[in-house]
Amino acid sequence: MSYMGKFLLAVSAVALAASTANAAEVKVGSVAGVTGPIAELVDPIIAARNLAAQHVNDQGGLLSGDTLKMVLSDSACDPKAGVDAGGKVVNVEQVVAVVGASCSGATNGMVQSVTIPAGVVALSDSATAPSISELKDNDLVFRVAPSDAYQGAALAKLAYDSGVRKLAMTYSNDDYNAGIAGVFEKEFAAMGGTITANQAHEPNKASYRSELSTLSNGGPEGIAIFAYYGSSGIAIIRNSLENGLFDRFFAADGMFDTSVIEQIGADNLRDRISITQSASDYADSSYQAFEKIFSATGKDPKAPYAAHGYDASFLIALAIEKAGSADRSKIAAALRDVASAPGEVVRPGEWKKAKELIAAGKDINYEGASGNVDFDGNGDVGGIYSVNVVGDDGKWALSLIK
């Protein structure tokens, strides 16, 4: 090789090294219940979070072309594990913000012990306990999933409108299930319904026969179950049917999974169970944009909180872009700016458009796959709910609650 050839080769190597050195990653925590009682439900949520990050990276990246990296950490739907998971991403990985955690208990634990003290924004896609609204959080805790103050009322109205006037209740004693149970009990009574018995239960027991036997006293027409399907919910339904104690069930989204039908049987549940879940306006163009791109990955766009997972990741990326830097202290204000009017509407998948508008100094208004994501003073959003029943095909059939 000639001297000139060696020189050019050396220059190319130096340029490549400089390019690599200048390439940067912006880390965002992705804290989720990868294991635990709702692991199957969490899988599409994580996929949706990652899809949003992929859209950012494929359409110009963050800021000056930096890569958005979602750092996954398992909160196991448990408060202690949530603290550990949050500590890993915030203090070790040095993320600029956190998407998650999945469950209310894990979220409450994580934000109070880790993210709020560190001055880091946490945006949950699926934590719904009313208690989260009451945190003294320095405007650092947000969620795109609506509070169960809304879902508890929606489920109570569903039960009452179905003609049921007397119900027993049981709930798993954790932040999510106790919170929504409290709302349901209050709302059902306000409508004129009667809760004949109300009992907390411990998760992961082999049998709930004795608790259900007690709850069946007083002439209830059914039972409202507030539990995770993978910890106690399925066992409670099975014990109820096997022992002839209850044959009408109402439940919230912690109970929504295909395993409920698989383990209990479609014929045993048809016309007997109604499960609410946070949903989207499926006729809205933002949801339809998400539906098209998420379906292409082989995942179900109507899976609980999948749309919310996409929105949470996309919103954090928009906030970083709006802030003009990966500075933790600037994320909260920027998040509120990009999530609401005024501004040109940006929808799922439109990262390039958003990036160009922000660069031009224009306001944007992200309209999410999950619906309107305008945050109120507590960092909460409103919501849309659906009800799921067992259809003629033996699968969950979904319809929006009007």
PDB file of C-alpha atoms in Angstrom, residues 93-265:
ATOM      1  CA  GLU A  93     -28.436   3.493  34.458  1.00  0.00           C
ATOM      2  CA  GLN A  94     -28.926   7.254  34.983  1.00  0.00           C
ATOM      3  CA  VAL A  95     -32.094   7.460  32.882  1.00  0.00           C
ATOM      4  CA  VAL A  96     -33.571  10.905  32.224  1.00  0.00           C
ATOM      5  CA  ALA A  97     -37.165   9.783  32.855  1.00  0.00           C
ATOM      6  CA  VAL A  98     -39.147   6.622  33.593  1.00  0.00           C
ATOM      7  CA  VAL A  99     -42.058   5.000  31.801  1.00  0.00           C
ATOM      8  CA  GLY A 100     -43.925   2.822  34.307  1.00  0.00           C
ATOM      9  CA  ALA A 101     -44.301   1.089  36.593  1.00  0.00           C
ATOM     10  CA  SER A 102     -47.029  -1.349  35.592  1.00  0.00           C
ATOM     11  CA  CYS A 103     -49.000  -1.831  38.807  1.00  0.00           C
ATOM     12  CA  SER A 104     -50.187   0.735  41.310  1.00  0.00           C
ATOM     13  CA  GLY A 105     -48.345  -0.710  44.311  1.00  0.00           C
ATOM     14  CA  ALA A 106     -45.091  -0.912  42.403  1.00  0.00           C
ATOM     15  CA  THR A 107     -45.612   2.609  41.072  1.00  0.00           C
ATOM     16  CA  ASN A 108     -46.366   4.074  44.490  1.00  0.00           C
ATOM     17  CA  GLY A 109     -43.294   2.389  45.955  1.00  0.00           C
ATOM     18  CA  MET A 110     -41.009   3.435  43.107  1.00  0.00           C
ATOM     19  CA  VAL A 111     -42.023   7.073  42.865  1.00  0.00           C
ATOM     20  CA  GLN A 112     -42.044   7.757  46.605  1.00  0.00           C
ATOM     21  CA  SER A 113     -38.706   6.077  47.296  1.00  0.00           C
ATOM     22  CA  VAL A 114     -36.789   6.741  44.078  1.00  0.00           C
ATOM     23  CA  THR A 115     -38.051   8.996  41.307  1.00  0.00           C
ATOM     24  CA  ILE A 116     -39.522  11.902  43.301  1.00  0.00           C
ATOM     25  CA  PRO A 117     -36.451  12.260  45.561  1.00  0.00           C
ATOM     26  CA  ALA A 118     -34.219  12.092  42.465  1.00  0.00           C
ATOM     27  CA  GLY A 119     -36.244  14.719  40.590  1.00  0.00           C
ATOM     28  CA  VAL A 120     -37.105  12.295  37.785  1.00  0.00           C
ATOM     29  CA  VAL A 121     -40.414  12.265  35.910  1.00  0.00           C
ATOM     30  CA  ALA A 122     -42.338   8.964  35.994  1.00  0.00           C
ATOM     31  CA  LEU A 123     -45.130   8.454  33.453  1.00  0.00           C
ATOM     32  CA  SER A 124     -47.170   5.288  34.028  1.00  0.00           C
ATOM     33  CA  ASP A 125     -49.193   3.613  31.317  1.00  0.00           C
ATOM     34  CA  SER A 126     -51.165   1.269  33.577  1.00  0.00           C
ATOM     35  CA  ALA A 127     -51.057   2.284  37.268  1.00  0.00           C
ATOM     36  CA  THR A 128     -54.588   3.348  38.138  1.00  0.00           C
ATOM     37  CA  ALA A 129     -55.021   3.551  41.950  1.00  0.00           C
ATOM     38  CA  PRO A 130     -56.773   6.762  43.074  1.00  0.00           C
ATOM     39  CA  SER A 131     -54.054   7.206  45.737  1.00  0.00           C
ATOM     40  CA  ILE A 132     -51.535   8.164  43.039  1.00  0.00           C
ATOM     41  CA  SER A 133     -53.464  11.395  42.434  1.00  0.00           C
ATOM     42  CA  GLU A 134     -52.888  12.404  46.054  1.00  0.00           C
ATOM     43  CA  LEU A 135     -49.083  12.102  46.083  1.00  0.00           C
ATOM     44  CA  LYS A 136     -46.967  15.128  46.983  1.00  0.00           C
ATOM     45  CA  ASP A 137     -44.899  14.638  43.860  1.00  0.00           C
ATOM     46  CA  ASN A 138     -43.520  18.064  42.864  1.00  0.00           C
ATOM     47  CA  ASP A 139     -45.290  17.587  39.502  1.00  0.00           C
ATOM     48  CA  LEU A 140     -43.108  14.580  38.683  1.00  0.00           C
ATOM     49  CA  VAL A 141     -45.695  11.765  38.551  1.00  0.00           C
ATOM     50  CA  PHE A 142     -47.987  11.445  35.534  1.00  0.00           C
ATOM     51  CA  ARG A 143     -50.090   8.725  33.976  1.00  0.00           C
ATOM     52  CA  VAL A 144     -51.867   8.197  30.686  1.00  0.00           C
ATOM     53  CA  ALA A 145     -54.049   5.511  32.265  1.00  0.00           C
ATOM     54  CA  PRO A 146     -57.121   7.025  33.942  1.00  0.00           C
ATOM     55  CA  SER A 147     -57.595   6.756  37.689  1.00  0.00           C
ATOM     56  CA  ASP A 148     -59.775   3.972  39.017  1.00  0.00           C
ATOM     57  CA  ALA A 149     -61.916   6.700  40.487  1.00  0.00           C
ATOM     58  CA  TYR A 150     -63.440   6.549  36.991  1.00  0.00           C
ATOM     59  CA  GLN A 151     -63.292   2.790  36.389  1.00  0.00           C
ATOM     60  CA  GLY A 152     -64.825   1.927  39.758  1.00  0.00           C
ATOM     61  CA  ALA A 153     -67.787   4.153  38.933  1.00  0.00           C
ATOM     62  CA  ALA A 154     -68.099   2.690  35.416  1.00  0.00           C
ATOM     63  CA  LEU A 155     -68.140  -0.867  36.770  1.00  0.00           C
ATOM     64  CA  ALA A 156     -70.699   0.012  39.464  1.00  0.00           C
ATOM     65  CA  LYS A 157     -73.001   1.507  36.834  1.00  0.00           C
ATOM     66  CA  LEU A 158     -72.519  -1.545  34.613  1.00  0.00           C
ATOM     67  CA  ALA A 159     -73.546  -3.867  37.449  1.00  0.00           C
ATOM     68  CA  TYR A 160     -76.519  -1.731  38.453  1.00  0.00           C
ATOM     69  CA  ASP A 161     -77.724  -1.279  34.876  1.00  0.00           C
ATOM     70  CA  SER A 162     -77.602  -5.061  34.397  1.00  0.00           C
ATOM     71  CA  GLY A 163     -80.384  -5.341  36.978  1.00  0.00           C
ATOM     72  CA  VAL A 164     -78.262  -6.502  39.923  1.00  0.00           C
ATOM     73  CA  ARG A 165     -79.136  -4.843  43.225  1.00  0.00           C
ATOM     74  CA  LYS A 166     -77.306  -6.962  45.804  1.00  0.00           C
ATOM     75  CA  LEU A 167     -73.640  -7.890  45.476  1.00  0.00           C
ATOM     76  CA  ALA A 168     -70.916  -9.381  47.629  1.00  0.00           C
ATOM     77  CA  MET A 169     -67.363  -8.039  47.228  1.00  0.00           C
ATOM     78  CA  THR A 170     -63.860  -9.339  47.716  1.00  0.00           C
ATOM     79  CA  TYR A 171     -60.566  -7.623  47.019  1.00  0.00           C
ATOM     80  CA  SER A 172     -56.883  -8.395  47.166  1.00  0.00           C
ATOM     81  CA  ASN A 173     -55.302  -6.126  49.743  1.00  0.00           C
ATOM     82  CA  ASP A 174     -52.988  -4.076  47.505  1.00  0.00           C
ATOM     83  CA  ASP A 175     -53.040  -0.486  46.248  1.00  0.00           C
ATOM     84  CA  TYR A 176     -54.791  -1.178  42.948  1.00  0.00           C
ATOM     85  CA  ASN A 177     -57.448  -3.630  44.062  1.00  0.00           C
ATOM     86  CA  ALA A 178     -58.259  -1.988  47.393  1.00  0.00           C
ATOM     87  CA  GLY A 179     -58.489   1.399  45.680  1.00  0.00           C
ATOM     88  CA  ILE A 180     -60.923   0.416  42.961  1.00  0.00           C
ATOM     89  CA  ALA A 181     -62.957  -1.726  45.392  1.00  0.00           C
ATOM     90  CA  GLY A 182     -63.480   1.313  47.610  1.00  0.00           C
ATOM     91  CA  VAL A 183     -64.727   3.395  44.697  1.00  0.00           C
ATOM     92  CA  PHE A 184     -67.007   0.598  43.466  1.00  0.00           C
ATOM     93  CA  GLU A 185     -68.581   0.074  46.902  1.00  0.00           C
ATOM     94  CA  LYS A 186     -69.329   3.785  47.313  1.00  0.00           C
ATOM     95  CA  GLU A 187     -70.723   4.250  43.798  1.00  0.00           C
ATOM     96  CA  PHE A 188     -72.869   1.099  43.815  1.00  0.00           C
ATOM     97  CA  ALA A 189     -74.444   2.120  47.135  1.00  0.00           C
ATOM     98  CA  ALA A 190     -75.056   5.659  45.851  1.00  0.00           C
ATOM     99  CA  MET A 191     -77.056   4.200  42.948  1.00  0.00           C
ATOM    100  CA  GLY A 192     -79.255   2.258  45.333  1.00  0.00           C
ATOM    101  CA  GLY A 193     -77.407  -1.057  45.320  1.00  0.00           C
ATOM    102  CA  THR A 194     -76.511  -3.056  48.432  1.00  0.00           C
ATOM    103  CA  ILE A 195     -73.149  -4.614  49.259  1.00  0.00           C
ATOM    104  CA  THR A 196     -74.160  -7.629  51.323  1.00  0.00           C
ATOM    105  CA  ALA A 197     -70.611  -8.455  52.435  1.00  0.00           C
ATOM    106  CA  ASN A 198     -67.142  -7.076  51.757  1.00  0.00           C
ATOM    107  CA  GLN A 199     -63.971  -8.964  52.554  1.00  0.00           C
ATOM    108  CA  ALA A 200     -60.273  -8.536  51.793  1.00  0.00           C
ATOM    109  CA  HIS A 201     -58.360 -11.666  50.825  1.00  0.00           C
ATOM    110  CA  GLU A 202     -54.734 -12.696  50.604  1.00  0.00           C
ATOM    111  CA  PRO A 203     -53.327 -13.514  47.155  1.00  0.00           C
ATOM    112  CA  ASN A 204     -51.922 -16.845  46.009  1.00  0.00           C
ATOM    113  CA  LYS A 205     -53.934 -19.134  48.274  1.00  0.00           C
ATOM    114  CA  ALA A 206     -54.776 -22.626  47.074  1.00  0.00           C
ATOM    115  CA  SER A 207     -58.456 -22.199  47.937  1.00  0.00           C
ATOM    116  CA  TYR A 208     -60.892 -19.410  48.798  1.00  0.00           C
ATOM    117  CA  ARG A 209     -63.816 -21.695  49.589  1.00  0.00           C
ATOM    118  CA  SER A 210     -64.261 -20.620  53.197  1.00  0.00           C
ATOM    119  CA  GLU A 211     -64.121 -16.882  52.375  1.00  0.00           C
ATOM    120  CA  LEU A 212     -66.641 -17.359  49.562  1.00  0.00           C
ATOM    121  CA  SER A 213     -68.955 -19.384  51.782  1.00  0.00           C
ATOM    122  CA  THR A 214     -69.089 -16.463  54.225  1.00  0.00           C
ATOM    123  CA  LEU A 215     -69.553 -13.936  51.399  1.00  0.00           C
ATOM    124  CA  SER A 216     -72.485 -15.892  49.965  1.00  0.00           C
ATOM    125  CA  ASN A 217     -74.647 -15.137  53.025  1.00  0.00           C
ATOM    126  CA  GLY A 218     -77.206 -12.354  52.773  1.00  0.00           C
ATOM    127  CA  GLY A 219     -78.683 -13.202  49.392  1.00  0.00           C
ATOM    128  CA  PRO A 220     -76.212 -11.593  46.965  1.00  0.00           C
ATOM    129  CA  GLU A 221     -77.036 -11.907  43.251  1.00  0.00           C
ATOM    130  CA  GLY A 222     -73.366 -12.056  42.326  1.00  0.00           C
ATOM    131  CA  ILE A 223     -69.878 -11.084  43.439  1.00  0.00           C
ATOM    132  CA  ALA A 224     -67.549  -8.256  42.459  1.00  0.00           C
ATOM    133  CA  ILE A 225     -63.945  -9.518  42.380  1.00  0.00           C
ATOM    134  CA  PHE A 226     -61.062  -7.072  42.622  1.00  0.00           C
ATOM    135  CA  ALA A 227     -57.924  -9.118  42.100  1.00  0.00           C
ATOM    136  CA  TYR A 228     -55.237  -9.978  39.577  1.00  0.00           C
ATOM    137  CA  TYR A 229     -56.163 -12.972  37.468  1.00  0.00           C
ATOM    138  CA  GLY A 230     -52.785 -14.612  38.117  1.00  0.00           C
ATOM    139  CA  SER A 231     -52.773 -14.327  41.908  1.00  0.00           C
ATOM    140  CA  SER A 232     -56.294 -15.021  43.174  1.00  0.00           C
ATOM    141  CA  GLY A 233     -58.951 -14.058  40.614  1.00  0.00           C
ATOM    142  CA  ILE A 234     -59.106 -17.294  38.646  1.00  0.00           C
ATOM    143  CA  ALA A 235     -59.101 -19.382  41.824  1.00  0.00           C
ATOM    144  CA  ILE A 236     -61.993 -17.356  43.253  1.00  0.00           C
ATOM    145  CA  ILE A 237     -64.132 -17.894  40.152  1.00  0.00           C
ATOM    146  CA  ARG A 238     -63.293 -21.605  40.050  1.00  0.00           C
ATOM    147  CA  ASN A 239     -64.097 -22.103  43.761  1.00  0.00           C
ATOM    148  CA  SER A 240     -67.354 -20.155  43.347  1.00  0.00           C
ATOM    149  CA  LEU A 241     -68.587 -22.321  40.476  1.00  0.00           C
ATOM    150  CA  GLU A 242     -67.363 -25.646  41.834  1.00  0.00           C
ATOM    151  CA  ASN A 243     -69.137 -25.100  45.139  1.00  0.00           C
ATOM    152  CA  GLY A 244     -72.296 -23.465  43.797  1.00  0.00           C
ATOM    153  CA  LEU A 245     -71.639 -20.262  45.742  1.00  0.00           C
ATOM    154  CA  PHE A 246     -71.700 -17.611  42.986  1.00  0.00           C
ATOM    155  CA  ASP A 247     -72.447 -17.720  39.280  1.00  0.00           C
ATOM    156  CA  ARG A 248     -72.426 -14.005  38.363  1.00  0.00           C
ATOM    157  CA  PHE A 249     -69.143 -12.080  38.362  1.00  0.00           C
ATOM    158  CA  PHE A 250     -68.085  -8.469  37.879  1.00  0.00           C
ATOM    159  CA  ALA A 251     -64.433  -7.472  37.727  1.00  0.00           C
ATOM    160  CA  ALA A 252     -62.005  -4.755  36.622  1.00  0.00           C
ATOM    161  CA  ASP A 253     -59.061  -4.904  34.249  1.00  0.00           C
ATOM    162  CA  GLY A 254     -56.735  -6.744  36.618  1.00  0.00           C
ATOM    163  CA  MET A 255     -58.876  -9.775  35.772  1.00  0.00           C
ATOM    164  CA  PHE A 256     -58.789  -9.372  32.003  1.00  0.00           C
ATOM    165  CA  ASP A 257     -56.727 -12.076  30.289  1.00  0.00           C
ATOM    166  CA  THR A 258     -57.288 -15.009  27.954  1.00  0.00           C
ATOM    167  CA  SER A 259     -56.147 -17.367  30.722  1.00  0.00           C
ATOM    168  CA  VAL A 260     -59.420 -16.716  32.585  1.00  0.00           C
ATOM    169  CA  ILE A 261     -61.378 -18.331  29.741  1.00  0.00           C
ATOM    170  CA  GLU A 262     -58.743 -20.998  29.144  1.00  0.00           C
ATOM    171  CA  GLN A 263     -58.745 -22.155  32.762  1.00  0.00           C
ATOM    172  CA  ILE A 264     -62.438 -21.777  33.633  1.00  0.00           C
ATOM    173  CA  GLY A 265     -63.970 -22.578  30.243  1.00  0.00           C
TER     174      GLY A 265
END
